[in-house]
Amino acid sequence: MTDQTWNALLRDQLAWHWTTQLRERIDGLTDDEYFWEPAPGCWSVRPRGSGAAPVQAGCGTMTIDFAMPQPDPPPFTTIAWRLGHVIVGVLAVRNAAHFGRAPTDYQSFEYATTAAAALAQLDAEYATWLAGVESLGEAGLARSCGEAEGPYAGRPLAALVLHINRELIHHLAEVCLLRDLYQHTHEETRREAN
């Protein structure tokens, strides 16, 4: 039996997926893939003023589409939207609440104008999250989440770490699948580029 701590195991779970299954698969993401709308009425990240969603949030030249409450069924979302959700809603908001990042939310975030910029934002937030989890040690994982996590305030931070691991693995796998779909439905464009 190895001398692993729960903190290391939780970090390793995410880091393994990030390194072996997720990050390399989205490396080199193009702007065409990033903004591609595979179905009518997609939610995406768009130039300010060009969206049709009830809410278009963001502080820069780009906004992210959403609505509260969410429509039933919810609109299909682009790679840009899914990355925006992961970068802001999954990581940046939690990094701000727990690990000293400047406060942010969907409304105040400056969304990337390119796929490369979005991947840089993703890498930065992921690195902050992973370092933050490591800084918790074993005792920090048992500490309660606090007010930032609303109805889950009394749950241990370990539960939040598990939730974030699931969210990252789930949503980034969706991004990989959408990228595969784009590449298989745009085969001729890919051949022309080579």
Backbone as numpy.savetxt, mean C-alpha at the origin, in Angstrom:
# Nx Ny Nz CAx CAy CAz Cx Cy Cz
15.45 -26.34 18.06 14.60 -25.15 18.06 15.49 -23.91 18.06
15.20 -22.98 17.20 16.00 -21.76 17.13 15.59 -20.79 18.23
16.42 -19.81 18.44 16.17 -18.81 19.47 15.51 -17.57 18.85
14.43 -17.77 18.10 13.72 -16.67 17.44 12.80 -15.98 18.43
12.68 -14.67 18.28 11.70 -13.92 19.06 10.48 -13.68 18.18
9.34 -13.36 18.81 8.13 -13.08 18.05 8.35 -11.87 17.14
9.09 -10.89 17.62 9.35 -9.70 16.82 10.06 -10.08 15.53
11.10 -10.87 15.64 11.85 -11.29 14.45 10.99 -12.15 13.53
10.16 -13.01 14.10 9.30 -13.85 13.28 8.29 -13.02 12.49
7.70 -12.02 13.14 6.74 -11.17 12.44 7.41 -10.37 11.33
8.60 -9.84 11.60 9.32 -9.09 10.56 9.74 -10.01 9.43
10.21 -11.21 9.78 10.66 -12.15 8.75 9.50 -12.60 7.86
8.31 -12.74 8.43 7.16 -13.13 7.61 6.95 -12.12 6.48
6.94 -10.85 6.83 6.72 -9.82 5.83 7.94 -9.67 4.92
9.11 -9.62 5.50 10.33 -9.41 4.71 10.51 -10.54 3.69
10.18 -11.77 4.06 10.32 -12.89 3.12 9.41 -12.67 1.92
8.14 -12.33 2.15 7.22 -12.09 1.04 7.67 -10.90 0.20
8.09 -9.83 0.87 8.54 -8.62 0.18 9.71 -8.96 -0.74
10.69 -9.70 -0.23 11.92 -9.97 -0.97 11.76 -11.06 -2.03
11.02 -12.11 -1.71 10.97 -13.25 -2.63 9.75 -13.28 -3.54
8.68 -12.58 -3.16 7.46 -12.69 -3.95 6.88 -11.37 -4.44
7.15 -10.27 -3.77 6.43 -9.05 -4.10 7.26 -7.98 -4.80
8.29 -7.51 -4.14 8.95 -6.30 -4.62 9.58 -6.46 -6.00
10.26 -7.58 -6.23 10.88 -7.79 -7.54 9.83 -7.86 -8.66
8.64 -8.38 -8.32 7.58 -8.52 -9.33 7.02 -7.18 -9.79
7.18 -6.13 -8.96 6.66 -4.83 -9.37 7.78 -3.86 -9.76
9.01 -4.33 -9.69 10.13 -3.50 -10.12 9.99 -3.21 -11.62
10.26 -1.99 -12.01 10.15 -1.62 -13.42 8.73 -1.35 -13.89
7.81 -1.23 -12.96 6.42 -0.92 -13.30 6.38 0.33 -14.18
5.66 0.26 -15.29 5.58 1.40 -16.20 4.39 2.29 -15.84
4.42 3.51 -16.33 3.28 4.42 -16.11 2.02 3.88 -16.78
2.16 3.24 -17.95 0.98 2.66 -18.61 0.33 1.59 -17.73
1.14 0.73 -17.12 0.61 -0.29 -16.21 0.00 0.36 -14.97
0.69 1.32 -14.43 0.29 2.01 -13.19 -1.11 2.62 -13.33
-1.37 3.28 -14.44 -2.63 3.98 -14.63 -3.68 3.18 -15.41
-3.34 1.99 -15.89 -4.24 1.19 -16.71 -5.57 0.92 -15.99
-6.67 1.12 -16.71 -8.01 0.87 -16.19 -8.60 -0.35 -16.89
-8.52 -1.51 -16.24 -8.96 -2.74 -16.89 -10.47 -2.94 -16.97
-11.23 -2.08 -16.32 -12.69 -2.19 -16.34 -13.28 -0.78 -16.36
-14.50 -0.65 -16.85 -15.14 0.68 -16.86 -15.36 1.19 -15.42
-15.21 2.50 -15.24 -15.51 3.12 -13.95 -14.51 2.85 -12.85
-13.28 2.53 -13.20 -12.26 2.24 -12.18 -12.02 3.44 -11.28
-11.65 3.16 -10.05 -11.07 4.18 -9.18 -9.58 4.14 -9.41
-8.95 5.32 -9.38 -7.53 5.41 -9.65 -6.93 6.60 -8.91
-5.69 6.87 -9.20 -5.01 8.12 -8.84 -5.00 8.92 -10.13
-5.50 10.17 -10.08 -5.70 10.95 -11.31 -5.23 12.38 -11.13
-4.98 13.06 -12.25 -4.70 14.50 -12.15 -5.88 15.21 -11.47
-5.55 16.14 -10.62 -6.58 16.88 -9.87 -7.67 17.40 -10.80
-8.93 17.18 -10.41 -10.08 17.67 -11.16 -10.55 16.77 -12.27
-9.87 15.65 -12.51 -10.28 14.79 -13.63 -11.06 13.56 -13.19
-11.22 13.34 -11.90 -11.94 12.17 -11.42 -13.43 12.38 -11.33
-14.17 11.28 -11.30 -15.63 11.34 -11.19 -16.13 10.74 -9.88
-15.22 10.23 -9.04 -15.62 9.64 -7.77 -16.16 10.72 -6.84
-17.04 10.34 -5.90 -17.59 11.33 -4.97 -16.52 12.08 -4.16
-15.42 11.40 -3.85 -14.33 12.04 -3.11 -13.05 11.88 -3.92
-12.31 12.96 -4.07 -10.99 12.95 -4.72 -10.03 13.62 -3.75
-9.24 12.80 -3.08 -8.40 13.29 -1.98 -6.95 13.37 -2.40
-6.24 14.30 -1.80 -4.81 14.46 -2.04 -4.46 15.93 -2.03
-3.19 16.23 -1.72 -2.81 17.64 -1.60 -1.98 18.14 -2.78
-1.57 17.27 -3.68 -0.72 17.69 -4.79 -1.48 17.77 -6.09
-0.77 17.48 -7.16 -1.38 17.54 -8.49 -2.23 16.32 -8.80
-2.10 15.27 -7.97 -2.86 14.03 -8.17 -3.79 13.81 -6.98
-4.93 13.16 -7.26 -5.86 12.78 -6.20 -6.21 11.31 -6.33
-6.69 10.73 -5.24 -7.13 9.34 -5.23 -8.65 9.32 -5.12
-9.29 8.45 -5.88 -10.76 8.33 -5.90 -11.23 7.46 -4.73
-12.32 7.89 -4.09 -13.01 7.02 -3.14 -14.35 7.63 -2.77
-15.10 6.93 -1.93 -16.39 7.40 -1.45 -16.62 6.83 -0.06
-17.35 7.57 0.74 -17.74 7.11 2.07 -19.23 7.33 2.21
-20.04 6.30 2.37 -19.63 4.90 2.39 -19.26 4.40 1.00
-18.57 3.30 1.00 -18.14 2.71 -0.27 -19.36 2.15 -1.01
-19.43 2.36 -2.32 -20.56 1.81 -3.09 -20.58 0.28 -3.03
-21.75 -0.28 -3.29 -21.88 -1.74 -3.33 -22.43 -2.13 -4.70
-21.69 -2.79 -5.54 -20.32 -3.24 -5.34 -19.33 -2.08 -5.50
-18.17 -2.19 -4.87 -17.18 -1.12 -5.02 -16.59 -1.14 -6.43
-16.16 0.01 -6.94 -15.52 0.04 -8.26 -14.22 -0.77 -8.26
-13.88 -1.26 -9.43 -12.58 -1.93 -9.61 -11.50 -0.86 -9.45
-10.35 -1.24 -8.92 -9.30 -0.25 -8.68 -8.04 -0.58 -9.48
-7.36 0.47 -9.91 -6.14 0.34 -10.71 -4.94 0.02 -9.82
-3.83 -0.29 -10.46 -2.58 -0.47 -9.72 -2.24 0.82 -8.98
-2.44 1.96 -9.60 -2.16 3.24 -8.93 -2.98 3.38 -7.66
-4.26 3.05 -7.73 -5.12 3.16 -6.55 -4.66 2.19 -5.47
-4.39 0.94 -5.86 -3.99 -0.06 -4.87 -2.67 0.31 -4.21
-1.72 0.83 -4.99 -0.46 1.29 -4.39 -0.71 2.49 -3.48
-1.58 3.42 -3.91 -1.91 4.56 -3.06 -2.51 4.11 -1.74
-3.39 3.14 -1.78 -3.99 2.59 -0.56 -2.92 1.98 0.36
-2.04 1.18 -0.22 -0.99 0.55 0.59 -0.04 1.60 1.17
0.40 2.52 0.33 1.36 3.54 0.76 0.78 4.40 1.88
-0.46 4.86 1.70 -1.05 5.80 2.65 -1.82 5.08 3.75
-2.89 4.37 3.36 -3.80 3.80 4.35 -3.24 2.65 5.15
-2.38 1.86 4.54 -1.81 0.71 5.24 -0.53 1.11 5.98
0.37 1.83 5.32 1.68 2.10 5.92 1.85 3.50 6.50
1.69 4.55 5.71 2.04 5.90 6.16 1.24 6.34 7.38
-0.05 6.07 7.37 -0.88 6.46 8.52 -0.41 5.73 9.77
-0.08 4.45 9.65 0.41 3.67 10.81 1.82 4.11 11.19
2.67 4.41 10.21 4.01 4.92 10.54 3.92 6.23 11.31
2.96 7.08 10.94 2.76 8.35 11.66 2.24 8.10 13.07
1.33 7.18 13.21 0.72 6.91 14.52 1.66 6.23 15.49
2.58 5.41 14.98 3.36 4.56 15.88 4.88 4.74 15.79
5.38 5.29 14.67 6.83 5.29 14.49 7.43 6.63 14.11
6.77 7.72 14.42 7.37 9.04 14.30 7.34 9.69 12.93
6.67 9.08 11.97 6.55 9.72 10.65 5.67 10.96 10.78
5.87 11.94 9.93 5.00 13.12 9.92 3.56 12.67 9.70
2.60 13.31 10.39 1.19 12.93 10.21 0.75 13.05 8.76
-0.10 12.13 8.35 -0.66 12.15 7.00 -1.96 11.38 6.99
-2.72 11.53 5.94 -3.93 10.76 5.69 -4.22 10.86 4.20
-5.31 10.25 3.77 -5.63 10.25 2.34 -5.78 11.68 1.79
-6.34 12.58 2.59 -6.59 13.94 2.12 -5.32 14.78 2.03
-4.34 14.55 2.89 -3.16 15.40 2.93 -1.94 14.81 2.24
-2.06 13.62 1.69 -0.92 12.95 1.05 -0.72 13.48 -0.37
0.54 13.55 -0.79 0.86 13.95 -2.16 1.13 12.69 -2.97
0.14 12.29 -3.77 0.21 11.04 -4.53 1.19 11.17 -5.69
1.83 10.08 -6.01 2.85 10.04 -7.06 2.25 10.28 -8.44
3.00 10.97 -9.27 2.57 11.24 -10.64 3.08 10.18 -11.61
3.98 9.31 -11.15 4.53 8.25 -11.99 4.63 6.96 -11.20
4.74 5.86 -11.92 4.92 4.56 -11.27 6.22 4.53 -10.48
7.30 5.06 -11.05 8.59 5.05 -10.35 8.52 5.82 -9.04
7.83 6.96 -9.05 7.69 7.75 -7.83 6.84 7.00 -6.79
5.81 6.29 -7.24 4.98 5.50 -6.32 5.79 4.38 -5.70
6.62 3.72 -6.49 7.46 2.65 -5.94 8.47 3.20 -4.93
8.98 4.39 -5.18 9.89 5.02 -4.21 9.15 5.34 -2.91
7.91 5.82 -3.01 7.11 6.07 -1.81 6.85 4.76 -1.06
6.52 3.71 -1.80 6.27 2.41 -1.20 7.51 1.91 -0.46
8.66 1.99 -1.11 9.90 1.52 -0.48 10.19 2.29 0.80
9.99 3.61 0.78 10.27 4.43 1.97 9.34 4.08 3.12
8.05 3.93 2.83 7.10 3.61 3.90 7.32 2.20 4.43
7.64 1.26 3.55 7.93 -0.11 3.97 9.15 -0.13 4.89
10.21 0.57 4.52 11.42 0.61 5.34 11.13 1.21 6.71
10.32 2.28 6.75 9.95 2.89 8.03 9.15 1.92 8.88
8.21 1.22 8.26 7.39 0.25 8.99 8.25 -0.86 9.56
9.10 -1.46 8.74 9.90 -2.59 9.20 10.85 -2.18 10.33
11.48 -1.02 10.19 12.37 -0.52 11.26 11.56 -0.21 12.51
10.36 0.32 12.33 9.51 0.62 13.48 9.11 -0.64 14.23
8.73 -1.67 13.51 8.36 -2.93 14.15 9.57 -3.48 14.91
10.74 -3.43 14.29 11.94 -3.92 14.97 12.18 -3.14 16.26
11.94 -1.84 16.23 12.18 -1.01 17.42 11.25 -1.35 18.58
10.14 -2.01 18.31 9.21 -2.38 19.36 9.79 -3.42 20.31
10.67 -4.28 19.78 11.15 -5.38 20.59 9.99 -6.29 20.98
10.23 -7.14 21.95 9.18 -8.05 22.41 8.15 -7.32 23.26
8.59 -6.46 24.15 7.68 -5.76 25.05 6.74 -4.83 24.27
7.26 -4.18 23.26 6.44 -3.25 22.47 5.32 -3.94 21.73
5.52 -5.18 21.34 4.46 -5.93 20.64 3.27 -6.17 21.55
3.49 -6.23 22.86 2.41 -6.47 23.81 1.68 -5.18 24.18
2.29 -4.03 23.91 1.69 -2.73 24.23 0.40 -2.54 23.41
-0.56 -1.82 23.95 -1.81 -1.61 23.22 -1.60 -0.65 22.05
-2.43 -0.78 21.04 -2.34 0.04 19.83 -2.61 1.51 20.11
-3.49 1.80 21.04 -3.81 3.18 21.37 -4.87 3.77 20.46
-5.21 5.03 20.73 -6.31 5.73 20.06 -6.23 5.72 18.54
-5.03 5.73 17.99 -4.87 5.80 16.53 -5.58 4.65 15.82
-5.79 3.55 16.51 -6.41 2.39 15.87 -7.89 2.27 16.20
-8.50 3.35 16.66 -9.95 3.40 16.86 -10.48 2.26 17.70
-11.42 1.47 17.14 -12.04 0.41 17.93 -11.06 -0.71 18.32
-9.88 -0.70 17.74 -8.88 -1.72 18.06 -7.82 -1.19 19.02
-8.10 -0.05 19.66 -7.13 0.63 20.53 -6.57 -0.28 21.61
-7.38 -1.16 22.16 -6.94 -2.02 23.25 -6.21 -3.27 22.80
-6.20 -3.53 21.52 -5.51 -4.72 21.00 -4.01 -4.51 21.07
-3.22 -5.57 21.19 -1.76 -5.41 21.22 -1.21 -5.02 19.85
-0.09 -4.33 19.86 0.55 -3.95 18.60 0.90 -5.17 17.75
1.10 -6.31 18.36 1.35 -7.54 17.59 0.19 -7.83 16.66
-1.04 -7.59 17.10 -2.21 -7.80 16.25 -2.18 -6.84 15.06
-1.76 -5.60 15.29 -1.65 -4.64 14.20 -0.58 -5.08 13.21
0.55 -5.54 13.71 1.63 -6.00 12.82 1.12 -7.16 11.96
0.42 -8.10 12.53 -0.14 -9.20 11.75 -1.11 -8.68 10.69
-1.94 -7.72 11.08 -2.90 -7.13 10.13 -2.17 -6.45 8.97
-1.16 -5.67 9.27 -0.41 -4.98 8.21 0.29 -5.99 7.31
0.85 -7.05 7.89 1.46 -8.10 7.07 0.44 -8.65 6.08
-0.76 -8.97 6.57 -1.81 -9.50 5.69 -2.18 -8.50 4.61
-2.35 -7.24 4.99 -2.72 -6.20 4.03 -1.68 -6.04 2.93
-0.41 -5.99 3.31 0.65 -5.82 2.31 0.73 -7.02 1.38
0.70 -8.21 1.95 0.79 -9.42 1.13 -0.43 -9.48 0.19
-1.60 -9.22 0.70 -2.84 -9.29 -0.08 -2.85 -8.25 -1.21
-2.67 -6.98 -0.87 -2.80 -5.94 -1.89 -1.66 -5.94 -2.89
-0.46 -6.25 -2.46 0.65 -6.28 -3.42 0.56 -7.51 -4.32
-0.04 -8.59 -3.84 -0.31 -9.73 -4.72 -1.33 -9.33 -5.79
-2.32 -8.51 -5.41 -3.27 -8.00 -6.40 -2.57 -7.15 -7.45
-1.64 -6.32 -7.01 -0.88 -5.49 -7.95 -0.11 -6.39 -8.91
0.51 -7.44 -8.40 1.25 -8.37 -9.27 0.32 -9.03 -10.28
-0.86 -9.44 -9.84 -1.82 -10.06 -10.74 -2.29 -9.08 -11.82
-2.58 -7.84 -11.43 -2.98 -6.84 -12.42 -1.86 -6.58 -13.42
-0.63 -6.58 -12.92 0.50 -6.38 -13.83 0.58 -7.55 -14.83
0.40 -8.78 -14.34 0.38 -9.93 -15.24 -0.73 -9.79 -16.28
-1.92 -9.40 -15.84 -3.05 -9.24 -16.75 -2.74 -8.18 -17.79
-2.16 -7.07 -17.37 -1.80 -6.02 -18.33 -0.81 -6.57 -19.36
0.21 -7.26 -18.90 1.24 -7.75 -19.81 0.68 -8.79 -20.78
-0.27 -9.60 -20.33 -0.85 -10.62 -21.21 -1.90 -10.06 -22.16
-2.51 -8.96 -21.81 -3.50 -8.36 -22.70 -2.90 -7.28 -23.59
-1.67 -6.91 -23.32 -0.97 -5.91 -24.13 0.31 -6.52 -24.73
0.20 -7.77 -25.13 1.34 -8.53 -25.66 2.00 -7.82 -26.82
1.22 -7.29 -27.74 1.79 -6.62 -28.92 2.58 -5.39 -28.51
2.05 -4.63 -27.56 2.77 -3.43 -27.08 4.11 -3.83 -26.46
4.11 -4.95 -25.73 5.36 -5.43 -25.12 6.38 -5.82 -26.19
5.92 -6.50 -27.23 6.84 -6.92 -28.30 7.42 -5.71 -29.01
6.59 -4.69 -29.24 7.06 -3.48 -29.91 8.13 -2.75 -29.09
8.00 -2.81 -27.76 8.95 -2.14 -26.87 10.31 -2.85 -26.90
10.29 -4.14 -27.17 11.56 -4.91 -27.20 12.16 -4.81 -28.54
